[in-house]
Amino acid sequence: MSLLSVIVPCYNEEAAIPLFFDAMKNVMNDFAVRYPDVEFEYIFVDDGSTDATVDVIKKLRESDRRVHYVSFSRNFGKEAALYAGFTKAAGDYVVCIDADLQDPPELLGEMYAAVSLEGYDSAATRRVTRKGEPKIRSFFARIFYKIMNRISDIEFVDGARDYRIMTRRMADAVLRLGENNRFTKGIYAWVGFRTKWIEFENVERIAGETKWSFFGLMRYSFEAILGFSTAPLSFVISLGFIVTAMAFILIVFIIIKTLIFGDPTSGWPSMICIVVFFAGTQLLCTGIVGAYLGKTYLETKNRPIFITREEE
Ligand code: UDP
Ligand code: MG
């Protein structure tokens, strides 16, 4: 027998959860035929929902003892919800899947085959289209992946979802990364292991609303950069060198000019421009350094990643 733990982060998903579980029932029936030695367990993580999500989950648990749940004391974010799921998952295989059916449950059979028969440690999914998504969002997403891949050592796959199955050894590796600033896609890439990529067409969510605003995604991108790259710090150093070199040339030029032509008081506007320019660059660089310092500060507090209100 092998146990498959399904982690489902839920934030205000009262409408989607029953539909999700129905879809999973079909998958489980399918598994019962194809892989009869697989047992399922569910870990629903209620991420401080303000609707009836936790009641819906409790009702599921009453009807099906394979369902477990963790309910947070407030909204800690999807990354924290996934981590909580990992701490509770007992399975030989661990699956992370969204509650809104944007991660097609039908793919699970193929994903399971990859880790159980084909020798992979993980099977991950990526969307090959972004249809149904605002154009501007897809555009910035593309740019984000381009930049990330240039400035970080690990590979970020465009369109990668958090929908993934992995073996126990990979799940244990993910658990060992107990950082507060969690960017799960980066963490998966960082721990390594052999991953099979499975592609699918974008699906729109079944019910409820996306939790992402444009600025939310921007913040998410900055988290990713701060968490997985120190390139901005190197950028600050390079910029410092360039500006210092420029200043040095300028000083020499001005001294020589003054010696030859005397010193009529002029050039006030240009001086103001230079002062403002350098003030701006300095603020920018201090800001970049400060962003890393802030992350370090939060990390050294070593606060728990989530707080549980109740669980079963
Ligand atoms: N989610 C969560 N905590 C949050 C935001 C989202 O647990 O603070 C869950 C949400 O319930 C869903 C999954 O993460 O199951 C993906 O969220 P969403 O569908 O809003 O993101 P999208 O699919 O638009 O990227
Ligand atoms: Mg979604």
PDB file of N, CA, C and O in Angstrom, residues 10-15 17-18 44-62 67-73 308-312:
ATOM      1  N   CYS A  10      -6.811  26.647   0.941  1.00  0.00           N
ATOM      2  CA  CYS A  10      -8.134  27.223   0.673  1.00  0.00           C
ATOM      3  C   CYS A  10      -8.283  28.570   1.362  1.00  0.00           C
ATOM      4  O   CYS A  10      -8.166  28.662   2.579  1.00  0.00           O
ATOM      5  N   TYR A  11      -8.540  29.572   0.585  1.00  0.00           N
ATOM      6  CA  TYR A  11      -8.842  30.878   1.146  1.00  0.00           C
ATOM      7  C   TYR A  11     -10.147  31.360   0.527  1.00  0.00           C
ATOM      8  O   TYR A  11     -10.189  31.631  -0.661  1.00  0.00           O
ATOM      9  N   ASN A  12     -11.193  31.373   1.320  1.00  0.00           N
ATOM     10  CA  ASN A  12     -12.530  31.735   0.840  1.00  0.00           C
ATOM     11  C   ASN A  12     -12.961  30.890  -0.358  1.00  0.00           C
ATOM     12  O   ASN A  12     -13.254  31.414  -1.433  1.00  0.00           O
ATOM     13  N   GLU A  13     -12.969  29.593  -0.181  1.00  0.00           N
ATOM     14  CA  GLU A  13     -13.311  28.679  -1.270  1.00  0.00           C
ATOM     15  C   GLU A  13     -14.565  27.870  -0.948  1.00  0.00           C
ATOM     16  O   GLU A  13     -14.703  26.737  -1.397  1.00  0.00           O
ATOM     17  N   GLU A  14     -15.498  28.429  -0.174  1.00  0.00           N
ATOM     18  CA  GLU A  14     -16.683  27.649   0.214  1.00  0.00           C
ATOM     19  C   GLU A  14     -17.431  27.095  -0.999  1.00  0.00           C
ATOM     20  O   GLU A  14     -17.967  25.997  -0.961  1.00  0.00           O
ATOM     21  N   ALA A  15     -17.455  27.861  -2.087  1.00  0.00           N
ATOM     22  CA  ALA A  15     -18.195  27.410  -3.269  1.00  0.00           C
ATOM     23  C   ALA A  15     -17.419  26.354  -4.056  1.00  0.00           C
ATOM     24  O   ALA A  15     -18.007  25.450  -4.656  1.00  0.00           O
ATOM     25  N   ILE A  17     -14.916  24.158  -2.934  1.00  0.00           N
ATOM     26  CA  ILE A  17     -14.475  22.917  -2.291  1.00  0.00           C
ATOM     27  C   ILE A  17     -15.363  21.708  -2.618  1.00  0.00           C
ATOM     28  O   ILE A  17     -14.832  20.649  -2.996  1.00  0.00           O
ATOM     29  N   PRO A  18     -16.702  21.823  -2.505  1.00  0.00           N
ATOM     30  CA  PRO A  18     -17.516  20.643  -2.832  1.00  0.00           C
ATOM     31  C   PRO A  18     -17.325  20.176  -4.276  1.00  0.00           C
ATOM     32  O   PRO A  18     -17.242  18.972  -4.534  1.00  0.00           O
ATOM     33  N   PHE A  44      -6.788  19.722   3.911  1.00  0.00           N
ATOM     34  CA  PHE A  44      -7.317  21.025   3.525  1.00  0.00           C
ATOM     35  C   PHE A  44      -6.751  22.050   4.496  1.00  0.00           C
ATOM     36  O   PHE A  44      -6.811  21.854   5.708  1.00  0.00           O
ATOM     37  N   VAL A  45      -6.194  23.116   3.970  1.00  0.00           N
ATOM     38  CA  VAL A  45      -5.662  24.154   4.839  1.00  0.00           C
ATOM     39  C   VAL A  45      -6.514  25.401   4.675  1.00  0.00           C
ATOM     40  O   VAL A  45      -6.514  26.028   3.623  1.00  0.00           O
ATOM     41  N   ASP A  46      -7.263  25.711   5.713  1.00  0.00           N
ATOM     42  CA  ASP A  46      -8.089  26.916   5.682  1.00  0.00           C
ATOM     43  C   ASP A  46      -7.219  28.089   6.100  1.00  0.00           C
ATOM     44  O   ASP A  46      -6.843  28.217   7.259  1.00  0.00           O
ATOM     45  N   ASP A  47      -6.896  28.937   5.132  1.00  0.00           N
ATOM     46  CA  ASP A  47      -5.948  30.026   5.353  1.00  0.00           C
ATOM     47  C   ASP A  47      -6.670  31.264   5.888  1.00  0.00           C
ATOM     48  O   ASP A  47      -6.670  32.309   5.251  1.00  0.00           O
ATOM     49  N   GLY A  48      -7.290  31.115   7.053  1.00  0.00           N
ATOM     50  CA  GLY A  48      -7.975  32.252   7.671  1.00  0.00           C
ATOM     51  C   GLY A  48      -9.110  32.813   6.835  1.00  0.00           C
ATOM     52  O   GLY A  48      -9.278  34.027   6.749  1.00  0.00           O
ATOM     53  N   SER A  49      -9.887  31.938   6.224  1.00  0.00           N
ATOM     54  CA  SER A  49     -10.986  32.397   5.370  1.00  0.00           C
ATOM     55  C   SER A  49     -12.011  33.191   6.162  1.00  0.00           C
ATOM     56  O   SER A  49     -12.219  32.948   7.352  1.00  0.00           O
ATOM     57  N   THR A  50     -12.663  34.130   5.480  1.00  0.00           N
ATOM     58  CA  THR A  50     -13.694  34.924   6.143  1.00  0.00           C
ATOM     59  C   THR A  50     -15.089  34.417   5.780  1.00  0.00           C
ATOM     60  O   THR A  50     -16.077  34.935   6.276  1.00  0.00           O
ATOM     61  N   ASP A  51     -15.176  33.414   4.918  1.00  0.00           N
ATOM     62  CA  ASP A  51     -16.482  32.823   4.597  1.00  0.00           C
ATOM     63  C   ASP A  51     -16.620  31.472   5.315  1.00  0.00           C
ATOM     64  O   ASP A  51     -15.900  31.203   6.277  1.00  0.00           O
ATOM     65  N   ALA A  52     -17.501  30.617   4.835  1.00  0.00           N
ATOM     66  CA  ALA A  52     -17.787  29.377   5.557  1.00  0.00           C
ATOM     67  C   ALA A  52     -16.851  28.225   5.169  1.00  0.00           C
ATOM     68  O   ALA A  52     -17.165  27.057   5.411  1.00  0.00           O
ATOM     69  N   THR A  53     -15.691  28.552   4.608  1.00  0.00           N
ATOM     70  CA  THR A  53     -14.766  27.508   4.149  1.00  0.00           C
ATOM     71  C   THR A  53     -14.528  26.422   5.195  1.00  0.00           C
ATOM     72  O   THR A  53     -14.633  25.232   4.904  1.00  0.00           O
ATOM     73  N   VAL A  54     -14.233  26.847   6.435  1.00  0.00           N
ATOM     74  CA  VAL A  54     -13.873  25.862   7.453  1.00  0.00           C
ATOM     75  C   VAL A  54     -15.059  24.941   7.778  1.00  0.00           C
ATOM     76  O   VAL A  54     -14.883  23.736   8.003  1.00  0.00           O
ATOM     77  N   ASP A  55     -16.268  25.474   7.730  1.00  0.00           N
ATOM     78  CA  ASP A  55     -17.452  24.629   7.982  1.00  0.00           C
ATOM     79  C   ASP A  55     -17.640  23.618   6.861  1.00  0.00           C
ATOM     80  O   ASP A  55     -17.979  22.462   7.101  1.00  0.00           O
ATOM     81  N   VAL A  56     -17.424  24.091   5.624  1.00  0.00           N
ATOM     82  CA  VAL A  56     -17.533  23.181   4.477  1.00  0.00           C
ATOM     83  C   VAL A  56     -16.530  22.037   4.626  1.00  0.00           C
ATOM     84  O   VAL A  56     -16.859  20.867   4.412  1.00  0.00           O
ATOM     85  N   ILE A  57     -15.321  22.380   5.051  1.00  0.00           N
ATOM     86  CA  ILE A  57     -14.291  21.345   5.212  1.00  0.00           C
ATOM     87  C   ILE A  57     -14.672  20.374   6.334  1.00  0.00           C
ATOM     88  O   ILE A  57     -14.534  19.155   6.196  1.00  0.00           O
ATOM     89  N   LYS A  58     -15.184  20.924   7.451  1.00  0.00           N
ATOM     90  CA  LYS A  58     -15.570  20.060   8.576  1.00  0.00           C
ATOM     91  C   LYS A  58     -16.670  19.088   8.156  1.00  0.00           C
ATOM     92  O   LYS A  58     -16.675  17.926   8.576  1.00  0.00           O
ATOM     93  N   LYS A  59     -17.574  19.584   7.322  1.00  0.00           N
ATOM     94  CA  LYS A  59     -18.654  18.721   6.857  1.00  0.00           C
ATOM     95  C   LYS A  59     -18.085  17.579   6.006  1.00  0.00           C
ATOM     96  O   LYS A  59     -18.486  16.420   6.154  1.00  0.00           O
ATOM     97  N   LEU A  60     -17.114  17.933   5.174  1.00  0.00           N
ATOM     98  CA  LEU A  60     -16.456  16.902   4.362  1.00  0.00           C
ATOM     99  C   LEU A  60     -15.822  15.853   5.260  1.00  0.00           C
ATOM    100  O   LEU A  60     -15.912  14.657   4.999  1.00  0.00           O
ATOM    101  N   ARG A  61     -15.178  16.345   6.318  1.00  0.00           N
ATOM    102  CA  ARG A  61     -14.488  15.415   7.236  1.00  0.00           C
ATOM    103  C   ARG A  61     -15.489  14.453   7.889  1.00  0.00           C
ATOM    104  O   ARG A  61     -15.174  13.292   8.109  1.00  0.00           O
ATOM    105  N   GLU A  62     -16.671  14.964   8.201  1.00  0.00           N
ATOM    106  CA  GLU A  62     -17.677  14.087   8.804  1.00  0.00           C
ATOM    107  C   GLU A  62     -18.096  12.970   7.863  1.00  0.00           C
ATOM    108  O   GLU A  62     -18.349  11.844   8.285  1.00  0.00           O
ATOM    109  N   VAL A  67     -10.347  12.880   5.068  1.00  0.00           N
ATOM    110  CA  VAL A  67     -10.157  14.332   5.038  1.00  0.00           C
ATOM    111  C   VAL A  67      -9.626  14.830   6.389  1.00  0.00           C
ATOM    112  O   VAL A  67     -10.173  14.519   7.434  1.00  0.00           O
ATOM    113  N   HIS A  68      -8.514  15.574   6.326  1.00  0.00           N
ATOM    114  CA  HIS A  68      -7.979  16.235   7.517  1.00  0.00           C
ATOM    115  C   HIS A  68      -7.903  17.716   7.220  1.00  0.00           C
ATOM    116  O   HIS A  68      -7.949  18.109   6.066  1.00  0.00           O
ATOM    117  N   TYR A  69      -7.773  18.495   8.246  1.00  0.00           N
ATOM    118  CA  TYR A  69      -7.660  19.931   7.976  1.00  0.00           C
ATOM    119  C   TYR A  69      -6.848  20.665   9.026  1.00  0.00           C
ATOM    120  O   TYR A  69      -6.686  20.202  10.152  1.00  0.00           O
ATOM    121  N   VAL A  70      -6.317  21.802   8.618  1.00  0.00           N
ATOM    122  CA  VAL A  70      -5.678  22.754   9.517  1.00  0.00           C
ATOM    123  C   VAL A  70      -6.382  24.068   9.247  1.00  0.00           C
ATOM    124  O   VAL A  70      -6.584  24.429   8.094  1.00  0.00           O
ATOM    125  N   SER A  71      -6.764  24.766  10.305  1.00  0.00           N
ATOM    126  CA  SER A  71      -7.398  26.055  10.112  1.00  0.00           C
ATOM    127  C   SER A  71      -6.530  27.104  10.785  1.00  0.00           C
ATOM    128  O   SER A  71      -6.211  26.994  11.962  1.00  0.00           O
ATOM    129  N   PHE A  72      -6.124  28.137  10.026  1.00  0.00           N
ATOM    130  CA  PHE A  72      -5.215  29.158  10.554  1.00  0.00           C
ATOM    131  C   PHE A  72      -5.964  30.199  11.382  1.00  0.00           C
ATOM    132  O   PHE A  72      -7.162  30.402  11.217  1.00  0.00           O
ATOM    133  N   SER A  73      -5.198  30.875  12.241  1.00  0.00           N
ATOM    134  CA  SER A  73      -5.780  31.918  13.089  1.00  0.00           C
ATOM    135  C   SER A  73      -6.057  33.194  12.295  1.00  0.00           C
ATOM    136  O   SER A  73      -6.818  34.044  12.718  1.00  0.00           O
ATOM    137  N   THR A 308      -1.941  27.826  14.049  1.00  0.00           N
ATOM    138  CA  THR A 308      -3.128  27.001  13.883  1.00  0.00           C
ATOM    139  C   THR A 308      -4.214  27.414  14.870  1.00  0.00           C
ATOM    140  O   THR A 308      -3.921  27.662  16.045  1.00  0.00           O
ATOM    141  N   ARG A 309      -5.442  27.516  14.387  1.00  0.00           N
ATOM    142  CA  ARG A 309      -6.556  27.784  15.285  1.00  0.00           C
ATOM    143  C   ARG A 309      -7.174  26.448  15.701  1.00  0.00           C
ATOM    144  O   ARG A 309      -7.441  26.217  16.862  1.00  0.00           O
ATOM    145  N   GLU A 310      -7.406  25.587  14.739  1.00  0.00           N
ATOM    146  CA  GLU A 310      -7.851  24.224  15.057  1.00  0.00           C
ATOM    147  C   GLU A 310      -7.418  23.280  13.932  1.00  0.00           C
ATOM    148  O   GLU A 310      -7.201  23.716  12.800  1.00  0.00           O
ATOM    149  N   GLU A 311      -7.314  22.003  14.269  1.00  0.00           N
ATOM    150  CA  GLU A 311      -6.957  21.029  13.253  1.00  0.00           C
ATOM    151  C   GLU A 311      -7.480  19.659  13.623  1.00  0.00           C
ATOM    152  O   GLU A 311      -7.830  19.412  14.777  1.00  0.00           O
ATOM    153  N   GLU A 312      -7.562  18.787  12.633  1.00  0.00           N
ATOM    154  CA  GLU A 312      -8.032  17.441  12.908  1.00  0.00           C
ATOM    155  C   GLU A 312      -7.437  16.487  11.883  1.00  0.00           C
ATOM    156  O   GLU A 312      -7.239  16.890  10.737  1.00  0.00           O
TER     157      GLU A 312
END
